[in-house]
Coordinates of C-alpha atoms and ligand atoms in Angstrom, one line a residue:
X145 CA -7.5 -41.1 1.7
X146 CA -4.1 -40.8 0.9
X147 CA -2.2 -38.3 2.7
X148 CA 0.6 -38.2 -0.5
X149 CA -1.7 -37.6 -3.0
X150 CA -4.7 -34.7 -2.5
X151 CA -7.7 -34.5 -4.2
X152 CA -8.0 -30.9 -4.1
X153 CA -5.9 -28.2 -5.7
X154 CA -4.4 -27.7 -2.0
X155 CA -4.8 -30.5 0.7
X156 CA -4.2 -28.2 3.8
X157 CA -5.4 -24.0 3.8
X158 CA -4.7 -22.1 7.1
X159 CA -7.5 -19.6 7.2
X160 CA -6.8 -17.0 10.8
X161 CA -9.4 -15.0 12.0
X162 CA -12.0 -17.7 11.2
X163 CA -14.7 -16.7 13.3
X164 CA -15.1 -13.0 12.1
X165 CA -16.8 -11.4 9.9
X166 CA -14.7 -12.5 6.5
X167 CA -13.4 -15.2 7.4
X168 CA -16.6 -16.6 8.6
X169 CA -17.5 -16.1 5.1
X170 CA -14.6 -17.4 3.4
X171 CA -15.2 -20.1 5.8
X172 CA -18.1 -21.0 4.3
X173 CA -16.7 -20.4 0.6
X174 CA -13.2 -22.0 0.5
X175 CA -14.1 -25.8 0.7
X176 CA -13.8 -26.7 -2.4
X177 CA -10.3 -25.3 -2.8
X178 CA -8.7 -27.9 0.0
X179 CA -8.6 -31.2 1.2
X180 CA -8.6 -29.8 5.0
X181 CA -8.7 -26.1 6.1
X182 CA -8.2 -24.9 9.1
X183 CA -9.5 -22.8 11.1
X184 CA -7.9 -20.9 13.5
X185 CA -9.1 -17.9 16.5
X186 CA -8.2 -16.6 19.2
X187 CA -11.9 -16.8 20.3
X188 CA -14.4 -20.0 20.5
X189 CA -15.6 -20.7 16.9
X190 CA -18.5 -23.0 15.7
X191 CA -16.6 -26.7 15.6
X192 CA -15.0 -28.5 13.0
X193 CA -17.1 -30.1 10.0
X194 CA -16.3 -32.4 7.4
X195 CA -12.8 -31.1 6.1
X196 CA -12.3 -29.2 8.6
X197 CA -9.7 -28.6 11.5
X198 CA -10.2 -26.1 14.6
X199 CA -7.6 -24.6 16.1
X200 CA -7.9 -22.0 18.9
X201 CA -4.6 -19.7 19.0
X202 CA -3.9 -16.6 20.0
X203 CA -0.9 -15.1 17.7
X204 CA 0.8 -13.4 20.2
X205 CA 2.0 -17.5 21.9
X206 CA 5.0 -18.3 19.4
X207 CA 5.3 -21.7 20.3
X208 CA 1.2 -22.1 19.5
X209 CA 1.6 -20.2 16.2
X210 CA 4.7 -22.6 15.0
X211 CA 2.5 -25.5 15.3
X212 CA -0.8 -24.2 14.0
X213 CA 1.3 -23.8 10.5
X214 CA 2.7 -27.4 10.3
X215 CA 1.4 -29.3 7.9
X216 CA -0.1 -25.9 5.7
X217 CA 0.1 -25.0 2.0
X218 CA -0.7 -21.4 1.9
X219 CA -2.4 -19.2 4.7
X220 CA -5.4 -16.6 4.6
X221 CA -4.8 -14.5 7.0
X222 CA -7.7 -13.0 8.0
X223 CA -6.7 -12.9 12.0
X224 CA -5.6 -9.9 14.5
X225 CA -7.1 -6.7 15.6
X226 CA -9.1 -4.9 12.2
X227 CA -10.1 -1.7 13.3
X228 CA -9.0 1.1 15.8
X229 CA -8.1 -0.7 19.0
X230 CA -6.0 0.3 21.9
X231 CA -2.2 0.4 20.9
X232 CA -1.0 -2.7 22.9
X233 CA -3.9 -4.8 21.8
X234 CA -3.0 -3.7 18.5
X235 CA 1.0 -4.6 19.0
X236 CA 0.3 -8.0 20.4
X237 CA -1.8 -8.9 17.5
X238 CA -0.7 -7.4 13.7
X239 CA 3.1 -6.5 14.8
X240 CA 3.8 -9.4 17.4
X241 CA 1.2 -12.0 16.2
X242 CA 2.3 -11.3 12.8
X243 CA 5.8 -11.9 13.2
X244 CA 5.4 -15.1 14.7
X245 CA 3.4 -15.5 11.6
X246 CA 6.1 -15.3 9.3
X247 CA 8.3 -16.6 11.1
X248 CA 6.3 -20.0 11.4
X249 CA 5.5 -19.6 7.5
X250 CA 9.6 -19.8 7.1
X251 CA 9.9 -22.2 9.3
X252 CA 6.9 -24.4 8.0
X253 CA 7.9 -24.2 4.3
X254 CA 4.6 -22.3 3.5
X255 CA 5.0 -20.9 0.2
X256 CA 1.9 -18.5 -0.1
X257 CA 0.0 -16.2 1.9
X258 CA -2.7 -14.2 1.3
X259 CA -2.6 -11.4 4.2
X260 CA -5.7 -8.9 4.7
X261 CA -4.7 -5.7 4.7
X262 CA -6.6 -2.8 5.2
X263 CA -7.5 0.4 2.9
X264 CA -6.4 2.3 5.8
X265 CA -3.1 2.2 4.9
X266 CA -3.6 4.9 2.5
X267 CA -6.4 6.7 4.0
X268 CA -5.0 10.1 4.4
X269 CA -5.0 10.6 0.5
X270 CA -8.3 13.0 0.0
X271 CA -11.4 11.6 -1.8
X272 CA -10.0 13.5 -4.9
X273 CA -7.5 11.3 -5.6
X274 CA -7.5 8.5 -7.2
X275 CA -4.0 6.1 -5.8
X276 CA -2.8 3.2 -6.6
X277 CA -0.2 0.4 -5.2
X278 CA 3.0 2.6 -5.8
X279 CA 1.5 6.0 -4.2
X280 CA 3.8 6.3 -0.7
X281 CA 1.6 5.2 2.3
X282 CA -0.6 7.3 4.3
X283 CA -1.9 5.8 7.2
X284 CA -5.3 7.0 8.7
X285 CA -5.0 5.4 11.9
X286 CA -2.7 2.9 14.4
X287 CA -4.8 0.3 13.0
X288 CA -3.7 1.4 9.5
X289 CA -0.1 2.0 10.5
X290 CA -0.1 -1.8 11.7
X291 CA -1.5 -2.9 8.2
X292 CA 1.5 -1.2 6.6
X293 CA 3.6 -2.9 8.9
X294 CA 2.3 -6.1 7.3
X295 CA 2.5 -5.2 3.9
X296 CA 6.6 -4.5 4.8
X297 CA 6.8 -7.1 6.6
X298 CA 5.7 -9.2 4.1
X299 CA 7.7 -7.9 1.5
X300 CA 11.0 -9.0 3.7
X301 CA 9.9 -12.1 3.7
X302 CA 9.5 -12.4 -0.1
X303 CA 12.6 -10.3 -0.8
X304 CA 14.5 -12.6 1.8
X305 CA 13.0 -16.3 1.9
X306 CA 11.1 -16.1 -1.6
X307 CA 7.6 -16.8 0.5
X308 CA 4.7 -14.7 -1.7
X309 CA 2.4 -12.3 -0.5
X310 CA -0.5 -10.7 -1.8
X311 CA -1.9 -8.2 0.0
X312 CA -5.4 -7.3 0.1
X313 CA -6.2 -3.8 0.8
X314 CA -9.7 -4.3 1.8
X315 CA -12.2 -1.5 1.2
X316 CA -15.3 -2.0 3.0
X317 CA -16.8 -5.5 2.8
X318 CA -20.1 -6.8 4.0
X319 CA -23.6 -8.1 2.9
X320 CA -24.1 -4.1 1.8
X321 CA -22.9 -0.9 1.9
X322 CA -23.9 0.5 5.4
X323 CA -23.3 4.5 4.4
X324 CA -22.3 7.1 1.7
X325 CA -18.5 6.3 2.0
X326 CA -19.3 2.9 1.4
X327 CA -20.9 3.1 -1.7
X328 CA -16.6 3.8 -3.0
X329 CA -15.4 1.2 -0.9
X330 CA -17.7 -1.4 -1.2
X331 CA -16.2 -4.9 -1.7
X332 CA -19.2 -7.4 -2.1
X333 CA -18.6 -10.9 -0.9
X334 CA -18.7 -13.0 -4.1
X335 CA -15.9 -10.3 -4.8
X336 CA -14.1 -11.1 -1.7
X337 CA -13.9 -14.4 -2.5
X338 CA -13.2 -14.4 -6.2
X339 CA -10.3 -11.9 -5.7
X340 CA -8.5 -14.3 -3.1
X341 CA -9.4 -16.9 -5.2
X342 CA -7.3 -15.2 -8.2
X343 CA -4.7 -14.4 -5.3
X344 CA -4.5 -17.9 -4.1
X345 CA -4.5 -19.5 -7.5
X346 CA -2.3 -17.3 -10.1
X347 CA 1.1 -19.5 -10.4
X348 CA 3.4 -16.6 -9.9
X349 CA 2.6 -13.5 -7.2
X350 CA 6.1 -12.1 -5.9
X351 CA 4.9 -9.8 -3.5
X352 CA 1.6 -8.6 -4.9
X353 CA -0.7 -5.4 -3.3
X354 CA -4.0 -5.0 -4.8
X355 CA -6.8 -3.4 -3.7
X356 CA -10.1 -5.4 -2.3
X357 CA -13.3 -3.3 -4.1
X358 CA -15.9 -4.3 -5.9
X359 CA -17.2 -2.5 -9.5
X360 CA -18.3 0.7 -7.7
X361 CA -19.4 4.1 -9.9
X362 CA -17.1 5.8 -7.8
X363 CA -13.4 4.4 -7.7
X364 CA -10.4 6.0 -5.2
X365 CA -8.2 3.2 -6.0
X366 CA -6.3 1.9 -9.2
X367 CA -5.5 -1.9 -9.5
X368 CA -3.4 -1.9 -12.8
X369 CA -0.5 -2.7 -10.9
X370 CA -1.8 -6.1 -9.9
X371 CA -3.7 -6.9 -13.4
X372 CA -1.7 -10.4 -13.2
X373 CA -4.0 -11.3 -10.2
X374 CA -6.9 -11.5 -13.4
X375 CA -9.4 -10.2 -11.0
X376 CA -12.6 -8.9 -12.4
X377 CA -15.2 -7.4 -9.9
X378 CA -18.8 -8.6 -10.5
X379 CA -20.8 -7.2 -8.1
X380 CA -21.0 -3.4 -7.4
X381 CA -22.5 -0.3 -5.3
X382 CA -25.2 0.2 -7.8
X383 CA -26.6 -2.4 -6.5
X384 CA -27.7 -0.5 -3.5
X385 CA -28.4 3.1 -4.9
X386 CA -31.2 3.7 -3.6
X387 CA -30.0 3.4 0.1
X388 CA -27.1 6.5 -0.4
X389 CA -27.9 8.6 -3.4
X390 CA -25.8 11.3 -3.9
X391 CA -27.1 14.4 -3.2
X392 CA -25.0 16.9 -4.5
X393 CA -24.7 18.7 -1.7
X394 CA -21.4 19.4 -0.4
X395 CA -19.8 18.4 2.9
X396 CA -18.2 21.2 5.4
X397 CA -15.1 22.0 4.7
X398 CA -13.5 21.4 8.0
X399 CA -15.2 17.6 8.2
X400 CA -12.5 15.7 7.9
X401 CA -14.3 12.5 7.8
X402 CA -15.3 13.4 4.2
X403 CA -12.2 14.7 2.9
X404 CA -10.3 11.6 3.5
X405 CA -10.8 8.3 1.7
X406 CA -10.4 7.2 5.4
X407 CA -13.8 8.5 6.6
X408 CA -14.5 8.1 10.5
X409 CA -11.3 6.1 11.0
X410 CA -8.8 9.6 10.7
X411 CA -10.3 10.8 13.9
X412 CA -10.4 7.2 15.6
X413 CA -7.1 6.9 17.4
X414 CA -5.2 6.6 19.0
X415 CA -6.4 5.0 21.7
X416 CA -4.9 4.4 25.2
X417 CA -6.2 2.0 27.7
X418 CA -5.2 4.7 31.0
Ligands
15L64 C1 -11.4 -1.9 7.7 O1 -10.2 -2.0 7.6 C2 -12.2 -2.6 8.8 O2 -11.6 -3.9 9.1 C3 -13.6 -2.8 8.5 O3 -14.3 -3.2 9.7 C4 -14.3 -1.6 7.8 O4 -14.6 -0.7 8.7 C5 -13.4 -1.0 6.7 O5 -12.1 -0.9 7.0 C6 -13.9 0.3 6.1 O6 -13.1 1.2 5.8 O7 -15.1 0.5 6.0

């Protein structure tokens, strides 16, 4: 095939952190959208198929990161450290690793990137409130505070180069939810994918935060201000019911695992390695 003249709405999609557990999903999901995508992890990852490019990088190697951009459209980046880890591991990955990031992105000419963030970086608002993408930050954990480092980070680069971000503020995505909490943050994967679809595909972003939950009974999180996006949950927490009812009975009031829309992660950190 011609290199000039792609088949696909993109010919070449970066996706990090392909070999965990969303972007071994998206993996599977984001074929059509590309000629090529590739697939970069720090770790060993099944091997290329049809349309596909591996790439093993680590994000905190500079030189590595400039190269795995060349050649890319738009980025998913699903990659780094994505819960509470120790500090430095943290550092090295979603500050350092993500700088290079950029950086590569301006270098590279990418114009798009759709970064995962993390709920967490508002997870010391209390279950009772309902916030949305202008309510100040409030950080449940390191891991959280790095996810707002991305978020500002990625606003620089909008603000300063023009490159556009959306960023995903994840709730909790997998096949289910897996407790009580989860049953408000649930983000199902068809969701997953159509809301970076809409992130990936809407002609104009800016710098665009939105929050990554599917069409739960229960909602902490209000995504008026990125309507643009056109995203429109399909799947939702009722679908599970059954497994977390609510039971009406009222948590302690000194638990603060329940008081926070952060749940276990406000007592996770931080961690130190000595
Ligand atoms: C996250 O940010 C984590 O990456 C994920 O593993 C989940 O634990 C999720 O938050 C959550 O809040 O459930």
């Amino acid at each position: 095939m011609n290199e000039a003249t792609p088949r696909k709405p993109f010919h070449r999609l970066l996706l990090t952190g392909a070999g965990g557990g969303l972007g071994t999903v998206l993996r599977e999901r984001i074929k059509p959208w590309a000629d090529v995508v590739r697939l970069s992890d720090v770790k060993v990852i099944p091997p290329a198929e049809d349309g596909e490019e591996v790439v093993r990088c680590d994000l905190a190697d500079r030189a590595a990161v400039l190269a795995l951009l060349e050649g890319v459209d738009a980025v998913l980046h699903f990659g780094g450290v994505s819960i509470e880890q120790p500090i430095d591991d943290i550092v090295q990955a979603n500050i350092v690793g993500l700088h290079h990031l950029y950086e590569a992105i301006h270098k590279q000419g990418v114009k798009r990137v759709i970064y995962a963030s993390s709920s967490h970086v508002v997870g010391y608002y209390p279950t009772t409130q309902v916030v949305d993408a202008g309510a100040p930050l409030r950080p449940d954990c390191i891991y959280g505070v790095s996810k707002c480092f991305g978020e500002a980070l990625s606003r620089y680069y909008y603000d300063r180069f023009g490159i556009e971000t959306v960023c995903l503020r994840i709730g909790s995505s997998f096949e289910e939810p897996r407790n009580a909490r989860m049953m408000t943050t649930f983000l199902a994967y068809d969701d997953l994918v159509e809301l970076v679809r809409c992130a990936l595909f809407t002609p104009r972003v800016g710098h665009t935060i939105t929050f990554g939950v599917s069409d739960n009974p229960t909602r902490w999180w209000d995504n008026r201000l990125a309507a643009h996006l056109g995203y429109e949950p399909k799947r939702s927490s009722r679908e599970f019911a059954d497994r977390f009812p609510p039971s009406g009975a009222r948590p302690p009031a000194d638990d603060v695992t329940a008081t926070y829309q952060g749940g276990p992660f406000v007592l996770a950190g931080p961690i130190y390695k000595d």
